[in-house]
């Protein structure tokens, strides 16, 4: 199964079996208050006494998929620890897997998953990660096993890493049983569904539940982070298997689960059919899948971020950085902008900036609404074609500062942190960036800003990973070169009644990032 990670816990394949009922008990009542009793809610017809007939019709088209592949694994490295793992700032301040100079080794691996046949001539839909080891494997063979145990060698027709979809093809002497995609846009919270798949390699297994949420965003910030959520039991090996509605249509492709421990907790996710079906058809036809691209790095608006900017919660996304000479930069977008709408559609947790842009045709010129320094404005941007996933991983977004390996960024740190405006409000102390300190930090001698000298580990800044040697470049959109600059920014934020301030900080050897820091009540 696929492993995806959100802000605070793991997203794994799993779920919990739902209790099947035949109806509501006689005399059941809905909530009421002392003044009046609300009308009874009558459930619409369709809650089945059994799923057996539906399962008998659908199960023959659901298959098990096994692969044999070669993958490259690192033979060295650090302990893999990350002090910010599981926090909103995981990855922002570094903390990677460490060094290790040994060459990667190639090993053989196997994977198990599920899929379903969508045509009588043997086209099969599954997840990309089922047949490519999360995109890192080189497939040597794929075997499809039918419910009756018959095995077929499968050919990979096409795959798409961004949407995590793949299409296979098997050939037989007789037509294959198949199922069809339904309309996931009509799915409602509370609708019954069943899932059929191959959990833990056990073979055809049926579970049932309801649609728990539609268009659920899991915090992955990808173009297709938009799922149907269910409480039906989904486990490792269910990846790529179908989620059926009560009419026997595929409305989702089981993909991941949410689980703090890796075990089933009753929260599973499926790729909606309305997302999957058009991509599957293009893969079958061998057509290129083109997506829109702006060239920005984004961050959801957290409560601290919203408070620091004086914005409403749960709307808009923050631009951390802009690709030099990319489509966003050419259209005037800047780091620090908050994007609130794209082509007339609001940016929300359920309708992210990544989703809206990816589903815009390359070459389109669209209006993008942003808030910059508290003012609303509209930029007209021409959407480019999204690069491959491999190319995206190589982008640096213009970070041309090289790190120096000196362990001591500057000499004589204070034994005890001072207690001024900055220290009381933010929990850290700073000193102006001099040419000498800049050289030791590996940045340009002409760089401006304030260098963090000491941090209170119990402060919000300390909890978010700020440390000695970070450079504070701006506060709420205004450059800071002296302590007075930062003090004035803090006073302005407090005067506006805000509880957080947005700082642009540069971790040593990394790109600058915007981070909201909550202000302390200290005087």
Coordinates of C-alpha atoms in Angstrom, one line a residue:
X1 CA 0.0 0.0 0.0
X2 CA 0.9 3.6 -0.4
X3 CA 2.4 5.5 2.5
X4 CA 1.6 9.2 2.5
X5 CA 2.3 11.6 5.3
X6 CA 0.3 14.6 6.5
X7 CA 1.2 17.3 8.9
X8 CA 1.0 15.4 12.2
X9 CA 0.4 11.7 11.5
X10 CA 0.9 9.0 8.9
X11 CA -1.5 8.4 6.1
X12 CA -1.5 4.7 5.5
X13 CA -3.9 2.2 3.9
X14 CA -6.4 1.1 6.5
X15 CA -9.9 1.4 7.9
X16 CA -12.5 -0.1 10.2
X17 CA -15.4 -2.3 9.3
X18 CA -18.8 -0.6 9.5
X19 CA -21.7 -2.1 11.2
X20 CA -24.3 -3.2 8.7
X21 CA -27.9 -2.4 9.6
X22 CA -31.2 -3.0 7.9
X23 CA -32.8 0.2 8.9
X24 CA -33.6 2.4 11.9
X25 CA -35.1 1.0 15.1
X26 CA -38.8 1.7 15.5
X27 CA -39.5 4.9 17.2
X28 CA -36.0 6.3 16.7
X29 CA -35.9 10.0 17.3
X30 CA -33.6 12.8 16.2
X31 CA -32.2 15.4 18.6
X32 CA -34.7 17.7 20.2
X33 CA -34.7 20.7 22.5
X34 CA -37.0 21.6 25.3
X35 CA -39.2 23.8 23.2
X36 CA -40.0 21.7 20.2
X37 CA -39.3 18.3 18.7
X38 CA -37.8 18.2 15.2
X39 CA -39.3 16.1 12.5
X40 CA -38.1 12.5 12.0
X41 CA -35.5 12.1 9.4
X42 CA -36.5 9.3 7.1
X43 CA -33.6 7.5 5.4
X44 CA -33.9 7.2 1.6
X45 CA -34.3 3.6 0.3
X46 CA -31.2 1.7 -0.4
X47 CA -29.7 0.5 2.9
X48 CA -29.3 -3.2 1.9
X49 CA -30.1 -6.2 4.1
X50 CA -27.1 -7.9 2.3
X51 CA -24.3 -7.0 -0.1
X52 CA -24.1 -10.5 -1.4
X53 CA -25.9 -10.1 -4.7
X54 CA -24.0 -6.9 -5.6
X55 CA -20.7 -8.5 -4.6
X56 CA -21.4 -11.6 -6.7
X57 CA -21.8 -9.3 -9.8
X58 CA -18.7 -7.2 -9.2
X59 CA -16.1 -9.4 -7.6
X60 CA -15.2 -11.3 -10.9
X61 CA -13.8 -8.0 -12.3
X62 CA -11.6 -7.3 -9.3
X63 CA -8.1 -8.8 -9.6
X64 CA -4.9 -9.2 -7.6
X65 CA -1.7 -7.7 -8.9
X66 CA 1.8 -8.8 -8.1
X67 CA 5.1 -7.5 -9.5
X68 CA 8.7 -8.4 -9.5
X69 CA 11.0 -5.4 -9.8
X70 CA 14.4 -4.0 -9.2
X71 CA 14.8 -1.1 -6.8
X72 CA 17.8 1.0 -5.7
X73 CA 18.4 1.4 -2.0
X74 CA 20.9 3.5 -0.2
X75 CA 23.6 1.5 1.5
X76 CA 24.6 4.3 3.9
X77 CA 23.4 7.4 5.6
X78 CA 22.6 8.9 8.9
X79 CA 20.0 7.9 11.4
X80 CA 17.2 9.3 9.3
X81 CA 15.9 11.4 12.3
X82 CA 14.2 14.7 11.7
X83 CA 13.4 16.7 14.8
X84 CA 10.6 18.4 12.9
X85 CA 8.9 15.2 11.6
X86 CA 5.2 15.3 12.1
X87 CA 5.1 19.1 12.4
X88 CA 3.9 21.8 9.9
X89 CA 7.5 22.7 9.4
X90 CA 8.8 19.2 8.6
X91 CA 11.4 19.6 5.9
X92 CA 11.5 23.4 6.0
X93 CA 14.6 23.6 8.3
X94 CA 16.4 20.6 6.9
X95 CA 17.1 17.5 9.0
X96 CA 17.4 15.0 6.2
X97 CA 18.8 11.5 6.2
X98 CA 22.4 12.4 6.7
X99 CA 25.5 11.6 4.7
X100 CA 26.8 8.3 3.5
X101 CA 29.1 8.0 0.6
X102 CA 28.4 4.3 -0.4
X103 CA 26.9 3.7 -3.8
X104 CA 23.3 2.7 -4.0
X105 CA 22.6 -1.0 -4.3
X106 CA 20.1 -2.7 -6.6
X107 CA 17.8 -5.3 -5.0
X108 CA 14.9 -7.4 -6.0
X109 CA 11.5 -6.6 -4.6
X110 CA 8.0 -7.8 -4.8
X111 CA 4.7 -5.9 -4.4
X112 CA 1.1 -6.9 -4.0
X113 CA -2.0 -4.8 -4.7
X114 CA -5.4 -4.7 -6.3
X115 CA -6.9 -3.6 -9.6
X116 CA -10.1 -3.9 -11.6
X117 CA -10.9 -4.7 -15.2
X118 CA -12.7 -1.9 -17.1
X119 CA -13.2 -3.5 -20.6
X120 CA -13.9 -7.0 -22.0
X121 CA -10.6 -7.0 -23.8
X122 CA -8.6 -6.8 -20.5
X123 CA -7.7 -3.2 -19.6
X124 CA -7.0 -3.0 -15.9
X125 CA -6.8 0.1 -13.6
X126 CA -4.6 0.2 -10.5
X127 CA -2.3 2.6 -8.6
X128 CA 1.0 3.6 -10.0
X129 CA 2.7 2.8 -6.7
X130 CA 1.5 -0.8 -6.8
X131 CA 3.6 -1.5 -9.9
X132 CA 6.5 0.9 -9.3
X133 CA 7.4 0.7 -5.6
X134 CA 6.3 4.2 -5.0
X135 CA 7.9 5.3 -8.2
X136 CA 11.4 4.0 -7.4
X137 CA 11.2 0.5 -8.9
X138 CA 12.0 -0.9 -12.3
X139 CA 9.3 -3.4 -13.1
X140 CA 10.5 -6.8 -14.5
X141 CA 7.2 -8.6 -14.5
X142 CA 3.6 -8.1 -13.6
X143 CA 1.1 -10.9 -12.9
X144 CA -2.6 -10.5 -12.7
X145 CA -4.6 -13.2 -10.8
X146 CA -8.3 -13.6 -11.3
X147 CA -10.7 -14.5 -8.5
X148 CA -10.8 -18.1 -9.8
X149 CA -7.0 -18.3 -9.5
X150 CA -6.2 -18.0 -13.2
X151 CA -3.0 -16.0 -13.8
X152 CA -2.1 -13.7 -16.7
X153 CA 1.1 -11.9 -17.5
X154 CA 0.2 -8.2 -17.8
X155 CA 1.7 -5.4 -20.0
X156 CA 2.1 -1.9 -18.6
X157 CA 0.2 0.4 -20.9
X158 CA 0.8 3.7 -19.1
X159 CA 1.4 5.2 -15.7
X160 CA 1.1 8.7 -14.2
X161 CA 3.0 9.4 -11.0
X162 CA 1.2 12.7 -10.3
X163 CA -2.2 11.1 -10.0
X164 CA -0.9 7.7 -8.8
X165 CA -2.7 5.8 -11.6
X166 CA -1.6 3.1 -14.0
X167 CA -3.2 1.0 -16.7
X168 CA -2.3 -2.6 -17.5
X169 CA -3.5 -5.0 -20.2
X170 CA -4.1 -8.7 -20.2
X171 CA -5.1 -11.0 -23.1
X172 CA -7.4 -14.0 -22.9
X173 CA -9.3 -16.3 -25.2
X174 CA -12.7 -15.2 -23.9
X175 CA -14.1 -11.7 -22.9
X176 CA -13.3 -10.6 -19.4
X177 CA -15.8 -9.5 -16.8
X178 CA -15.6 -5.8 -16.3
X179 CA -17.0 -2.8 -14.3
X180 CA -17.5 0.8 -15.2
X181 CA -16.7 4.2 -13.7
X182 CA -19.5 6.1 -12.1
X183 CA -20.0 9.7 -11.3
X184 CA -18.2 10.5 -8.0
X185 CA -19.3 14.1 -8.1
X186 CA -22.8 12.8 -7.0
X187 CA -21.4 11.0 -4.0
X188 CA -22.8 12.3 -0.7
X189 CA -21.6 11.9 2.8
X190 CA -23.5 8.9 4.3
X191 CA -23.8 7.0 1.0
X192 CA -23.2 3.2 1.3
X193 CA -20.1 1.9 -0.5
X194 CA -18.3 -1.4 -0.7
X195 CA -14.6 -2.0 -1.4
X196 CA -13.1 -5.2 -2.9
X197 CA -9.4 -5.9 -3.0
X198 CA -6.4 -8.0 -1.9
X199 CA -5.5 -6.9 1.6
X200 CA -2.3 -8.5 2.9
X201 CA -2.3 -10.8 -0.1
X202 CA -5.4 -12.7 1.2
X203 CA -7.2 -12.6 -2.1
X204 CA -10.6 -11.2 -2.9
X205 CA -11.9 -9.5 0.3
X206 CA -15.1 -7.4 0.5
X207 CA -15.6 -4.7 3.1
X208 CA -18.5 -2.1 3.4
X209 CA -19.0 1.3 4.9
X210 CA -20.1 4.8 4.0
X211 CA -18.7 7.8 2.3
X212 CA -17.3 9.8 5.3
X213 CA -16.3 12.9 3.4
X214 CA -16.0 14.1 -0.2
X215 CA -13.0 16.1 -1.6
X216 CA -10.9 15.5 1.5
X217 CA -7.6 17.3 1.5
X218 CA -4.9 15.4 3.4
X219 CA -2.3 18.1 3.5
X220 CA 0.0 16.7 0.9
X221 CA -0.1 19.9 -1.3
X222 CA -0.2 17.9 -4.5
X223 CA -2.3 18.5 -7.6
X224 CA -4.5 15.5 -6.7
X225 CA -4.8 15.8 -2.9
X226 CA -8.6 15.5 -3.2
X227 CA -10.1 12.2 -2.0
X228 CA -13.3 10.4 -1.1
X229 CA -13.0 9.4 2.5
X230 CA -14.6 6.2 3.8
X231 CA -14.8 4.1 7.0
X232 CA -14.8 0.8 5.0
X233 CA -11.9 -1.4 6.1
X234 CA -9.0 -0.7 3.7
X235 CA -5.6 -2.2 4.4
X236 CA -2.2 -2.8 2.9
X237 CA -2.8 -4.6 -0.4
X238 CA -6.1 -2.8 -1.1
X239 CA -4.3 -0.2 -3.1
X240 CA -5.7 0.1 -6.6
X241 CA -8.9 -1.7 -5.8
X242 CA -12.3 -0.3 -6.5
X243 CA -14.8 1.5 -4.3
X244 CA -18.3 0.8 -5.6
X245 CA -21.5 2.6 -5.0
X246 CA -24.8 0.7 -4.6
X247 CA -25.4 0.7 -8.3
X248 CA -22.2 -1.2 -8.9
X249 CA -20.3 1.7 -10.4
X250 CA -16.7 2.5 -9.5
X251 CA -16.7 5.9 -7.8
X252 CA -13.2 5.7 -6.3
X253 CA -9.9 3.9 -6.4
X254 CA -8.6 2.9 -2.9
X255 CA -5.3 4.6 -2.4
X256 CA -4.2 5.4 1.2
X257 CA -5.3 5.5 4.8
X258 CA -4.8 7.8 7.8
X259 CA -3.2 6.1 10.7
X260 CA -0.9 7.2 13.6
X261 CA 0.5 3.7 14.1
X262 CA 0.0 2.0 10.7
X263 CA -3.0 0.1 11.9
X264 CA -6.6 0.5 10.7
X265 CA -8.4 3.4 12.4
X266 CA -11.4 3.7 10.0
X267 CA -10.2 6.5 7.8
X268 CA -9.5 5.5 4.2
X269 CA -9.0 7.5 1.0
X270 CA -9.9 6.8 -2.6
X271 CA -9.1 8.7 -5.8
X272 CA -12.4 10.0 -7.1
X273 CA -13.6 8.5 -10.4
X274 CA -14.1 12.0 -11.9
X275 CA -10.3 12.5 -11.4
X276 CA -9.3 9.0 -12.5
X277 CA -11.5 8.3 -15.5
X278 CA -10.1 11.0 -17.9
X279 CA -6.5 10.2 -17.0
X280 CA -7.2 6.4 -17.5
X281 CA -8.6 7.1 -21.0
X282 CA -5.6 9.1 -22.0
X283 CA -3.2 6.4 -20.7
X284 CA -5.1 3.8 -22.8
X285 CA -4.9 6.0 -25.9
X286 CA -1.2 6.8 -25.3
X287 CA -1.9 10.5 -25.1
X288 CA 0.3 12.9 -23.1
X289 CA -1.1 14.1 -19.8
X290 CA -0.6 17.8 -19.6
X291 CA -1.2 19.8 -16.5
X292 CA -0.9 23.5 -15.7
X293 CA 2.1 24.9 -13.8
X294 CA 2.9 28.3 -12.3
X295 CA 6.3 27.6 -10.7
X296 CA 5.7 28.4 -7.1
X297 CA 6.2 26.7 -3.7
X298 CA 3.2 27.0 -1.5
X299 CA 2.1 26.5 2.1
X300 CA -1.4 26.3 3.5
X301 CA -2.6 29.1 5.6
X302 CA -2.2 27.9 9.2
X303 CA -3.9 29.7 12.1
X304 CA -0.6 31.3 13.1
X305 CA -0.1 32.4 9.5
X306 CA -3.6 33.8 9.2
X307 CA -3.2 35.6 12.5
X308 CA 0.2 37.1 11.4
X309 CA -1.3 38.4 8.2
X310 CA -4.7 39.4 9.6
X311 CA -6.5 37.1 7.2
X312 CA -9.5 34.8 7.7
X313 CA -8.8 31.1 8.4
X314 CA -9.2 28.3 5.9
X315 CA -9.0 30.4 2.7
X316 CA -6.0 31.1 0.4
X317 CA -2.5 29.6 0.2
X318 CA 0.8 31.3 0.9
X319 CA 3.6 31.6 -1.7
X320 CA 6.9 30.6 0.0
X321 CA 9.0 31.1 -3.1
X322 CA 8.7 31.8 -6.9
X323 CA 10.7 30.1 -9.6
X324 CA 12.9 32.6 -11.4
X325 CA 11.7 33.3 -14.9
X326 CA 8.8 30.9 -14.3
X327 CA 5.2 31.7 -15.4
X328 CA 4.3 33.1 -11.9
X329 CA 7.4 35.3 -11.8
X330 CA 6.8 36.6 -15.3
X331 CA 3.2 37.5 -14.3
X332 CA 4.4 39.5 -11.3
X333 CA 3.8 37.0 -8.4
X334 CA 6.1 37.4 -5.5
X335 CA 7.1 35.4 -2.4
X336 CA 4.9 36.4 0.4
X337 CA 1.7 36.7 -1.7
X338 CA -1.4 35.0 -0.5
X339 CA -3.4 33.5 -3.4
X340 CA -7.1 33.6 -2.7
X341 CA -8.7 32.7 -6.1
X342 CA -7.7 31.3 -9.5
X343 CA -9.7 32.1 -12.6
X344 CA -12.7 33.0 -10.4
X345 CA -12.6 29.9 -8.2
X346 CA -11.8 30.4 -4.5
X347 CA -8.7 28.7 -3.1
X348 CA -9.8 26.6 -0.1
X349 CA -8.7 23.4 1.7
X350 CA -11.1 21.4 -0.5
X351 CA -10.0 23.2 -3.7
X352 CA -6.3 23.9 -3.4
X353 CA -4.1 26.1 -5.6
X354 CA -2.3 23.0 -6.9
X355 CA -5.5 21.4 -7.9
X356 CA -6.9 24.5 -9.7
X357 CA -3.7 25.2 -11.6
X358 CA -3.0 21.5 -12.5
X359 CA -6.5 21.3 -14.0
X360 CA -6.0 24.4 -16.1
X361 CA -4.9 23.9 -19.7
X362 CA -1.3 25.0 -20.4
X363 CA -1.2 28.2 -22.4
X364 CA -4.3 29.6 -20.8
X365 CA -4.1 33.1 -19.5
X366 CA -6.0 33.4 -16.2
X367 CA -6.7 36.0 -13.5
X368 CA -5.2 35.1 -10.1
X369 CA -6.3 37.1 -7.0
X370 CA -3.7 37.8 -4.4
X371 CA -3.2 39.7 -1.2
X372 CA 0.1 41.5 -1.0
X373 CA 1.1 43.6 2.0
X374 CA -2.6 43.7 3.0
X375 CA -3.8 44.9 -0.3
X376 CA -5.9 42.9 -2.8
X377 CA -4.8 42.8 -6.4
X378 CA -5.3 40.7 -9.5
X379 CA -2.5 39.3 -11.6
X380 CA -2.9 37.9 -15.1
X381 CA -0.7 34.8 -15.5
X382 CA -0.1 32.5 -18.4
X383 CA -0.1 28.9 -17.3
X384 CA 2.8 26.7 -18.5
X385 CA 3.1 23.0 -18.9
X386 CA 3.9 21.2 -15.7
X387 CA 7.4 19.6 -15.8
X388 CA 7.9 15.9 -15.1
X389 CA 8.1 14.8 -11.4
X390 CA 11.8 14.1 -11.9
X391 CA 12.4 17.6 -13.2
X392 CA 10.4 19.2 -10.3
X393 CA 12.6 17.4 -7.8
X394 CA 15.7 19.0 -9.3
X395 CA 14.4 22.6 -9.0
X396 CA 16.2 25.0 -6.6
X397 CA 14.0 28.1 -7.1
X398 CA 17.0 30.3 -7.3
X399 CA 18.8 29.5 -4.1
X400 CA 22.3 30.5 -5.1
X401 CA 23.8 30.7 -1.6
X402 CA 26.3 27.9 -0.8
X403 CA 26.7 26.7 2.8
X404 CA 29.9 26.7 4.6
X405 CA 30.8 23.7 6.8
X406 CA 32.0 25.8 9.7
X407 CA 30.5 24.4 12.9
X408 CA 30.7 27.8 14.7
X409 CA 28.7 30.4 12.8
X410 CA 30.2 33.3 14.9
X411 CA 32.1 33.6 18.2
X412 CA 31.2 34.4 21.7
X413 CA 27.5 33.6 22.0
X414 CA 25.8 35.1 25.1
X415 CA 25.6 33.0 28.2
X416 CA 22.2 34.3 29.0
X417 CA 19.6 35.8 26.5
X418 CA 18.8 39.4 27.0
X419 CA 15.3 40.6 27.8
X420 CA 14.3 43.3 25.4
X421 CA 11.3 43.8 23.1
X422 CA 12.4 41.1 20.7
X423 CA 13.3 38.5 23.3
X424 CA 10.1 39.0 25.3
X425 CA 7.9 38.9 22.3
X426 CA 9.5 36.2 20.2
X427 CA 11.8 34.2 22.5
X428 CA 15.1 34.8 20.6
X429 CA 17.8 37.4 20.4
X430 CA 19.4 38.8 17.2
X431 CA 22.4 40.8 16.1
X432 CA 22.9 42.7 12.8
X433 CA 24.4 40.7 9.9
X434 CA 27.9 41.9 9.4
X435 CA 30.3 41.0 6.5
X436 CA 32.3 38.8 8.8
X437 CA 29.3 36.8 10.0
X438 CA 28.0 36.6 6.5
X439 CA 31.2 35.0 5.3
X440 CA 31.0 32.4 8.1
X441 CA 27.4 31.7 7.3
X442 CA 28.2 31.2 3.6
X443 CA 26.1 34.1 2.3
X444 CA 26.9 37.3 0.3
X445 CA 28.9 39.9 2.3
X446 CA 26.4 42.4 1.1
X447 CA 23.4 40.5 2.5
X448 CA 21.2 42.3 4.9
X449 CA 19.2 41.1 7.9
X450 CA 19.5 40.0 11.5
X451 CA 21.3 36.9 12.7
X452 CA 19.7 34.8 15.4
X453 CA 22.1 34.6 18.4
X454 CA 20.1 32.6 20.9
X455 CA 16.7 30.9 21.2
X456 CA 14.6 30.1 24.1
X457 CA 13.7 26.4 23.5
X458 CA 10.4 26.8 25.2
X459 CA 9.3 29.7 22.9
X460 CA 7.1 29.3 19.8
X461 CA 10.2 30.0 17.7
X462 CA 12.2 27.3 19.6
X463 CA 9.4 24.8 19.1
X464 CA 9.2 25.5 15.4
X465 CA 12.9 24.9 14.9
X466 CA 14.5 28.4 14.8
X467 CA 18.1 28.2 15.9
X468 CA 21.3 30.1 16.2
X469 CA 22.7 31.1 12.8
X470 CA 19.3 31.7 11.1
X471 CA 19.0 35.0 9.3
X472 CA 15.8 37.1 9.7
X473 CA 15.3 38.9 6.4
X474 CA 11.9 40.6 6.8
X475 CA 9.0 41.0 9.2
X476 CA 5.5 41.2 7.8
X477 CA 6.8 42.1 4.4
X478 CA 9.3 44.8 5.5
X479 CA 13.0 44.3 5.3
X480 CA 14.8 44.3 8.7
X481 CA 18.5 45.3 9.0
X482 CA 18.5 46.6 12.6
X483 CA 17.0 45.5 15.9
X484 CA 14.9 48.7 15.8
X485 CA 13.4 47.5 12.5
X486 CA 12.2 44.3 14.1
X487 CA 11.1 46.0 17.3
X488 CA 8.9 48.4 15.2
X489 CA 7.4 45.5 13.3
X490 CA 6.5 43.8 16.5
X491 CA 4.9 46.9 17.9
X492 CA 2.9 47.4 14.7
X493 CA 1.6 43.9 14.9
X494 CA 0.5 44.3 18.5
X495 CA -1.1 47.7 17.7
X496 CA -3.2 45.9 15.0
X497 CA -4.4 43.4 17.6
X498 CA -2.6 40.4 15.9
X499 CA -1.2 37.5 17.9
X500 CA 1.5 36.4 15.5
X501 CA 4.1 37.9 13.2
X502 CA 5.3 36.6 9.8
X503 CA 9.1 36.5 9.4
X504 CA 11.1 35.6 6.4
X505 CA 14.0 33.5 7.7
X506 CA 16.9 31.8 6.0
X507 CA 18.2 28.6 7.5
X508 CA 21.9 28.1 7.0
X509 CA 22.6 26.8 3.5
X510 CA 18.9 26.7 2.5
X511 CA 16.4 28.8 0.8
X512 CA 14.6 31.6 2.7
X513 CA 11.1 30.6 4.0
X514 CA 8.2 32.5 5.6
X515 CA 7.3 31.3 9.0
X516 CA 4.6 32.7 11.4
X517 CA 5.7 33.1 15.0
X518 CA 3.2 33.6 17.8
X519 CA 3.9 36.5 20.1
X520 CA 4.4 36.0 23.7
X521 CA 2.6 38.0 26.4
X522 CA 5.9 38.8 28.0
X523 CA 6.6 42.5 28.5

